PDB file of C-alpha atoms in Angstrom:
ATOM      1  CA  ALA A   1     -25.784 -36.473 -24.570  1.00 74.00           C
ATOM      2  CA  ALA A   2     -24.513 -33.067 -25.597  1.00 85.00           C
ATOM      3  CA  ILE A   3     -21.195 -32.688 -27.817  1.00 85.00           C
ATOM      4  CA  ARG A   4     -18.396 -30.963 -26.804  1.00 90.00           C
ATOM      5  CA  GLU A   5     -16.056 -28.884 -29.858  1.00 92.00           C
ATOM      6  CA  TYR A   6     -13.225 -27.205 -29.292  1.00 94.00           C
ATOM      7  CA  GLY A   7     -10.279 -26.478 -32.774  1.00 95.00           C
ATOM      8  CA  ALA A   8      -8.389 -24.274 -33.919  1.00 95.00           C
ATOM      9  CA  GLU A   9      -7.811 -23.012 -37.903  1.00 94.00           C
ATOM     10  CA  PHE A  10      -6.178 -20.521 -39.328  1.00 95.00           C
ATOM     11  CA  GLN A  11      -5.949 -19.029 -43.152  1.00 93.00           C
ATOM     12  CA  GLY A  12      -3.244 -16.846 -44.810  1.00 94.00           C
ATOM     13  CA  TYR A  13      -2.796 -15.612 -48.752  1.00 94.00           C
ATOM     14  CA  LEU A  14       0.671 -16.900 -49.725  1.00 95.00           C
ATOM     15  CA  SER A  15       0.219 -14.577 -52.901  1.00 95.00           C
ATOM     16  CA  GLN A  16      -3.156 -12.066 -54.108  1.00 94.00           C
ATOM     17  CA  ASN A  17      -4.219 -16.088 -55.615  1.00 96.00           C
ATOM     18  CA  PHE A  18      -2.969 -18.738 -53.918  1.00 98.00           C
ATOM     19  CA  SER A  19      -4.174 -19.391 -50.425  1.00 97.00           C
ATOM     20  CA  LEU A  20      -3.726 -22.105 -47.686  1.00 97.00           C
ATOM     21  CA  TYR A  21      -6.056 -22.856 -44.441  1.00 97.00           C
ATOM     22  CA  GLY A  22      -5.807 -25.333 -42.297  1.00 97.00           C
ATOM     23  CA  GLN A  23      -7.915 -26.773 -39.381  1.00 96.00           C
ATOM     24  CA  TYR A  24      -8.024 -29.174 -36.322  1.00 96.00           C
ATOM     25  CA  SER A  25     -10.852 -29.841 -34.722  1.00 94.00           C
ATOM     26  CA  HIS A  26     -11.999 -32.613 -31.337  1.00 94.00           C
ATOM     27  CA  ALA A  27     -15.214 -33.372 -30.303  1.00 91.00           C
ATOM     28  CA  ASP A  28     -16.566 -35.723 -28.112  1.00 91.00           C
ATOM     29  CA  ARG A  29     -19.836 -37.441 -26.623  1.00 88.00           C
ATOM     30  CA  ASP A  30     -19.961 -39.682 -23.760  1.00 88.00           C
ATOM     31  CA  GLY A  31     -16.508 -41.470 -24.642  1.00 84.00           C
ATOM     32  CA  ALA A  32     -17.300 -41.628 -28.409  1.00 88.00           C
ATOM     33  CA  VAL A  33     -14.276 -39.022 -29.852  1.00 91.00           C
ATOM     34  CA  LEU A  34     -13.619 -37.642 -33.316  1.00 91.00           C
ATOM     35  CA  GLU A  35     -10.664 -35.806 -34.453  1.00 94.00           C
ATOM     36  CA  GLN A  36      -9.952 -34.017 -37.611  1.00 95.00           C
ATOM     37  CA  GLN A  37      -7.045 -32.340 -39.057  1.00 97.00           C
ATOM     38  CA  GLN A  38      -7.921 -30.641 -42.724  1.00 97.00           C
ATOM     39  CA  LEU A  39      -5.205 -28.735 -44.988  1.00 98.00           C
ATOM     40  CA  THR A  40      -6.604 -27.117 -48.095  1.00 98.00           C
ATOM     41  CA  ALA A  41      -4.761 -25.025 -50.926  1.00 98.00           C
ATOM     42  CA  ASP A  42      -6.546 -22.530 -52.910  1.00 98.00           C
ATOM     43  CA  TRP A  43      -5.366 -21.897 -56.551  1.00 98.00           C
ATOM     44  CA  ARG A  44      -7.333 -19.278 -58.679  1.00 97.00           C
ATOM     45  CA  PRO A  45      -4.983 -19.088 -61.710  1.00 97.00           C
ATOM     46  CA  ASP A  46      -7.373 -16.196 -63.232  1.00 97.00           C
ATOM     47  CA  ASP A  47     -10.270 -14.773 -62.664  1.00 95.00           C
ATOM     48  CA  ARG A  48     -12.466 -17.984 -64.788  1.00 97.00           C
ATOM     49  CA  ASN A  49     -10.554 -20.804 -63.256  1.00 98.00           C
ATOM     50  CA  GLN A  50     -10.588 -22.014 -59.597  1.00 98.00           C
ATOM     51  CA  TRP A  51      -8.804 -25.486 -58.433  1.00 98.00           C
ATOM     52  CA  ILE A  52      -9.444 -26.338 -54.512  1.00 98.00           C
ATOM     53  CA  ALA A  53      -6.595 -29.676 -53.191  1.00 98.00           C
ATOM     54  CA  GLU A  54      -7.524 -31.231 -49.483  1.00 98.00           C
ATOM     55  CA  LEU A  55      -6.276 -33.397 -47.510  1.00 98.00           C
ATOM     56  CA  ARG A  56      -7.934 -34.290 -44.438  1.00 96.00           C
ATOM     57  CA  ARG A  57      -6.898 -36.978 -41.322  1.00 96.00           C
ATOM     58  CA  ASN A  58      -9.661 -38.496 -38.972  1.00 93.00           C
ATOM     59  CA  SER A  59      -9.149 -40.158 -35.858  1.00 93.00           C
ATOM     60  CA  GLU A  60     -12.948 -41.911 -34.859  1.00 89.00           C
ATOM     61  CA  GLN A  61     -13.008 -43.561 -31.441  1.00 90.00           C
ATOM     62  CA  ARG A  62     -16.033 -45.516 -30.462  1.00 85.00           C
ATOM     63  CA  GLY A  63     -15.643 -47.542 -27.137  1.00 83.00           C
ATOM     64  CA  SER A  64     -12.455 -49.034 -27.546  1.00 88.00           C
ATOM     65  CA  GLU A  65     -12.117 -48.963 -31.266  1.00 90.00           C
ATOM     66  CA  THR A  66      -9.995 -46.148 -33.028  1.00 92.00           C
ATOM     67  CA  VAL A  67     -10.103 -45.908 -36.689  1.00 93.00           C
ATOM     68  CA  GLU A  68      -8.314 -43.220 -38.479  1.00 95.00           C
ATOM     69  CA  PRO A  69      -8.755 -42.750 -42.489  1.00 95.00           C
ATOM     70  CA  VAL A  70      -6.999 -40.406 -44.490  1.00 97.00           C
ATOM     71  CA  LEU A  71      -9.381 -38.814 -47.213  1.00 96.00           C
ATOM     72  CA  ALA A  72      -8.121 -36.513 -50.063  1.00 98.00           C
ATOM     73  CA  ALA A  73      -9.770 -34.292 -52.179  1.00 98.00           C
ATOM     74  CA  LEU A  74      -9.621 -32.245 -55.685  1.00 98.00           C
ATOM     75  CA  SER A  75     -11.858 -29.930 -57.224  1.00 98.00           C
ATOM     76  CA  TYR A  76     -12.186 -27.762 -60.187  1.00 98.00           C
ATOM     77  CA  THR A  77     -14.201 -24.879 -60.931  1.00 98.00           C
ATOM     78  CA  ARG A  78     -14.582 -22.960 -64.300  1.00 98.00           C
ATOM     79  CA  LYS A  79     -16.787 -19.880 -64.722  1.00 97.00           C
ATOM     80  CA  VAL A  80     -17.699 -20.294 -67.893  1.00 97.00           C
ATOM     81  CA  THR A  81     -19.908 -16.812 -68.636  1.00 95.00           C
ATOM     82  CA  SER A  82     -20.226 -14.303 -66.347  1.00 91.00           C
ATOM     83  CA  LEU A  83     -23.209 -15.767 -64.501  1.00 94.00           C
ATOM     84  CA  LEU A  84     -22.695 -19.888 -65.341  1.00 97.00           C
ATOM     85  CA  GLU A  85     -19.759 -21.400 -63.649  1.00 97.00           C
ATOM     86  CA  ILE A  86     -19.466 -25.649 -63.640  1.00 98.00           C
ATOM     87  CA  TYR A  87     -17.667 -27.631 -61.233  1.00 98.00           C
ATOM     88  CA  GLY A  88     -16.576 -31.233 -60.454  1.00 98.00           C
ATOM     89  CA  ILE A  89     -15.490 -32.658 -57.195  1.00 98.00           C
ATOM     90  CA  ALA A  90     -12.984 -35.891 -56.632  1.00 98.00           C
ATOM     91  CA  GLN A  91     -12.530 -37.416 -53.527  1.00 97.00           C
ATOM     92  CA  TYR A  92     -10.413 -40.247 -52.719  1.00 97.00           C
ATOM     93  CA  THR A  93      -9.986 -42.874 -49.352  1.00 96.00           C
ATOM     94  CA  VAL A  94      -6.352 -42.651 -48.924  1.00 96.00           C
ATOM     95  CA  ASP A  95      -5.847 -44.657 -46.134  1.00 95.00           C
ATOM     96  CA  ASP A  96      -8.696 -47.353 -45.039  1.00 94.00           C
ATOM     97  CA  ASP A  97      -6.694 -48.234 -41.869  1.00 94.00           C
ATOM     98  CA  HIS A  98      -6.220 -51.544 -43.133  1.00 94.00           C
ATOM     99  CA  GLY A  99      -9.708 -52.262 -44.070  1.00 92.00           C
ATOM    100  CA  ARG A 100     -11.275 -50.428 -40.884  1.00 92.00           C
ATOM    101  CA  TYR A 101     -13.012 -47.675 -42.862  1.00 89.00           C
ATOM    102  CA  ALA A 102     -15.361 -47.856 -45.281  1.00 86.00           C
ATOM    103  CA  ASP A 103     -14.288 -46.139 -48.093  1.00 89.00           C
ATOM    104  CA  ASN A 104     -15.784 -42.587 -48.980  1.00 90.00           C
ATOM    105  CA  ASP A 105     -14.755 -42.078 -52.408  1.00 95.00           C
ATOM    106  CA  LEU A 106     -17.435 -39.076 -53.987  1.00 95.00           C
ATOM    107  CA  TYR A 107     -17.028 -37.870 -57.505  1.00 97.00           C
ATOM    108  CA  THR A 108     -19.548 -34.816 -57.842  1.00 97.00           C
ATOM    109  CA  VAL A 109     -20.444 -32.731 -61.141  1.00 98.00           C
ATOM    110  CA  GLY A 110     -22.273 -30.063 -60.882  1.00 98.00           C
ATOM    111  CA  SER A 111     -23.314 -25.766 -62.040  1.00 98.00           C
ATOM    112  CA  LYS A 112     -24.638 -22.747 -60.789  1.00 97.00           C
ATOM    113  CA  TYR A 113     -26.229 -19.817 -62.972  1.00 97.00           C
ATOM    114  CA  GLN A 114     -26.560 -16.814 -61.332  1.00 93.00           C
ATOM    115  CA  PHE A 115     -29.699 -13.970 -62.532  1.00 87.00           C
ATOM    116  CA  GLY A 116     -30.868 -10.532 -61.436  1.00 82.00           C
ATOM    117  CA  ASN A 117     -27.787  -9.845 -59.666  1.00 81.00           C
ATOM    118  CA  ARG A 118     -29.666 -11.270 -56.489  1.00 86.00           C
ATOM    119  CA  SER A 119     -30.760 -14.473 -57.473  1.00 94.00           C
ATOM    120  CA  SER A 120     -28.802 -17.589 -58.148  1.00 95.00           C
ATOM    121  CA  VAL A 121     -30.213 -21.679 -59.289  1.00 97.00           C
ATOM    122  CA  GLY A 122     -27.651 -24.539 -59.102  1.00 97.00           C
ATOM    123  CA  ALA A 123     -27.870 -28.439 -59.534  1.00 98.00           C
ATOM    124  CA  ALA A 124     -25.265 -31.465 -58.771  1.00 97.00           C
ATOM    125  CA  TYR A 125     -25.054 -35.178 -58.943  1.00 97.00           C
ATOM    126  CA  SER A 126     -22.869 -37.560 -56.914  1.00 95.00           C
ATOM    127  CA  ASP A 127     -22.058 -40.675 -56.991  1.00 95.00           C
ATOM    128  CA  GLY A 128     -19.446 -42.335 -54.314  1.00 92.00           C
ATOM    129  CA  SER A 129     -18.728 -45.798 -52.363  1.00 90.00           C
ATOM    130  CA  ARG A 130     -21.912 -45.044 -49.844  1.00 87.00           C
ATOM    131  CA  GLY A 131     -24.147 -44.304 -52.653  1.00 87.00           C
ATOM    132  CA  HIS A 132     -25.399 -41.150 -55.171  1.00 92.00           C
ATOM    133  CA  ALA A 133     -27.410 -38.425 -55.088  1.00 93.00           C
ATOM    134  CA  THR A 134     -28.788 -35.236 -56.584  1.00 95.00           C
ATOM    135  CA  GLU A 135     -29.747 -31.975 -54.959  1.00 96.00           C
ATOM    136  CA  VAL A 136     -31.054 -28.580 -56.576  1.00 97.00           C
ATOM    137  CA  ASN A 137     -30.875 -25.059 -54.923  1.00 96.00           C
ATOM    138  CA  ALA A 138     -31.767 -21.669 -55.168  1.00 96.00           C
ATOM    139  CA  GLU A 139     -30.915 -18.866 -53.551  1.00 95.00           C
ATOM    140  CA  TYR A 140     -32.437 -15.374 -52.906  1.00 95.00           C
ATOM    141  CA  TRP A 141     -30.401 -12.068 -51.782  1.00 92.00           C
ATOM    142  CA  LEU A 142     -32.555  -9.407 -49.388  1.00 92.00           C
ATOM    143  CA  ALA A 143     -30.150  -7.406 -49.255  1.00 90.00           C
ATOM    144  CA  GLU A 144     -26.157  -7.137 -49.085  1.00 87.00           C
ATOM    145  CA  ASP A 145     -25.918  -9.566 -46.303  1.00 90.00           C
ATOM    146  CA  HIS A 146     -29.382 -11.063 -46.149  1.00 92.00           C
ATOM    147  CA  SER A 147     -30.449 -13.930 -47.753  1.00 93.00           C
ATOM    148  CA  ILE A 148     -32.883 -17.073 -48.051  1.00 95.00           C
ATOM    149  CA  TYR A 149     -32.139 -20.033 -49.854  1.00 95.00           C
ATOM    150  CA  GLY A 150     -34.528 -23.592 -50.180  1.00 95.00           C
ATOM    151  CA  ASN A 151     -32.688 -26.982 -51.931  1.00 94.00           C
ATOM    152  CA  TYR A 152     -33.735 -30.509 -52.270  1.00 95.00           C
ATOM    153  CA  ARG A 153     -31.693 -33.379 -52.172  1.00 92.00           C
ATOM    154  CA  TYR A 154     -32.516 -36.904 -53.256  1.00 92.00           C
ATOM    155  CA  SER A 155     -29.899 -39.430 -51.498  1.00 88.00           C
ATOM    156  CA  THR A 156     -29.585 -43.186 -52.243  1.00 86.00           C
ATOM    157  CA  ASP A 157     -26.844 -43.156 -49.083  1.00 78.00           C
ATOM    158  CA  SER A 158     -27.391 -45.603 -46.318  1.00 71.00           C
ATOM    159  CA  THR A 159     -24.436 -44.580 -43.910  1.00 71.00           C
ATOM    160  CA  GLU A 160     -26.480 -43.989 -40.092  1.00 68.00           C
ATOM    161  CA  ALA A 161     -26.368 -40.775 -39.711  1.00 61.00           C
ATOM    162  CA  ASP A 162     -24.103 -39.652 -36.331  1.00 62.00           C
ATOM    163  CA  PRO A 163     -23.708 -35.639 -35.801  1.00 59.00           C
ATOM    164  CA  LEU A 164     -20.625 -36.596 -34.326  1.00 65.00           C
ATOM    165  CA  PHE A 165     -18.952 -38.276 -36.587  1.00 66.00           C
ATOM    166  CA  ASN A 166     -20.350 -37.014 -40.284  1.00 64.00           C
ATOM    167  CA  ASN A 167     -22.449 -34.180 -41.189  1.00 60.00           C
ATOM    168  CA  LYS A 168     -24.360 -36.387 -43.397  1.00 58.00           C
ATOM    169  CA  GLN A 169     -26.963 -34.217 -45.733  1.00 64.00           C
ATOM    170  CA  ALA A 170     -31.092 -35.775 -45.489  1.00 67.00           C
ATOM    171  CA  ALA A 171     -33.030 -36.307 -48.183  1.00 77.00           C
ATOM    172  CA  GLY A 172     -35.700 -34.283 -48.431  1.00 88.00           C
ATOM    173  CA  TRP A 173     -36.186 -30.159 -48.779  1.00 92.00           C
ATOM    174  CA  THR A 174     -34.303 -27.741 -46.866  1.00 90.00           C
ATOM    175  CA  VAL A 175     -35.415 -23.854 -46.704  1.00 93.00           C
ATOM    176  CA  GLY A 176     -33.459 -20.977 -44.891  1.00 93.00           C
ATOM    177  CA  GLN A 177     -31.572 -17.802 -44.350  1.00 93.00           C
ATOM    178  CA  ARG A 178     -28.492 -16.479 -43.633  1.00 90.00           C
ATOM    179  CA  TRP A 179     -27.606 -13.180 -42.180  1.00 90.00           C
ATOM    180  CA  ARG A 180     -24.072 -11.574 -41.960  1.00 86.00           C
ATOM    181  CA  LEU A 181     -24.416  -9.485 -39.017  1.00 85.00           C
ATOM    182  CA  SER A 182     -20.225  -8.557 -39.252  1.00 85.00           C
ATOM    183  CA  ASN A 183     -17.265  -9.724 -40.633  1.00 80.00           C
ATOM    184  CA  GLN A 184     -17.233 -12.164 -37.425  1.00 80.00           C
ATOM    185  CA  VAL A 185     -20.689 -13.159 -36.940  1.00 84.00           C
ATOM    186  CA  ASN A 186     -22.980 -15.237 -39.616  1.00 84.00           C
ATOM    187  CA  VAL A 187     -26.511 -16.743 -38.342  1.00 87.00           C
ATOM    188  CA  TYR A 188     -28.378 -18.967 -39.900  1.00 83.00           C
ATOM    189  CA  ASN A 189     -31.991 -20.658 -39.803  1.00 88.00           C
ATOM    190  CA  GLU A 190     -33.259 -23.657 -41.191  1.00 85.00           C
TER     191      GLU A 190
END
């Protein structure tokens, strides 16, 4: 059955280096419903450092059961040189709805290296409550608004994939391209 989605989002800059982003989304399919509220703060104290904090509340309804977890995440990115950046992300299940939501704590470390003004390669390792994963990726910009990319991901996450309730990335290869047609329109093809 088809998934019906709608929502709203905002983004505002409170200063040159601090922004807030908020989102509400609703998706449903045959009586199953996912609602999400998210608030994200992005602080860039200088050109080399970035902190992002996120708070997300979900409401997942499957049949007569509704689960309402709350997740929090903190990300730090450091530009070591003009070509190399490293990052770390920690996600924590703040509220598991009295044990009815399986913990989704996750820790990630990764890096990205840019070369030749048009190319980048990266790698990341994640470990958490639902398994661990390793990913390597590369991207090449054909033009300022058009790139091709590929990645390989290995994961031990055994969570059941359901496009309504999780956007679990599958293990294996992904190859694609993206175009920025305008400030409002991006096209992805995988």
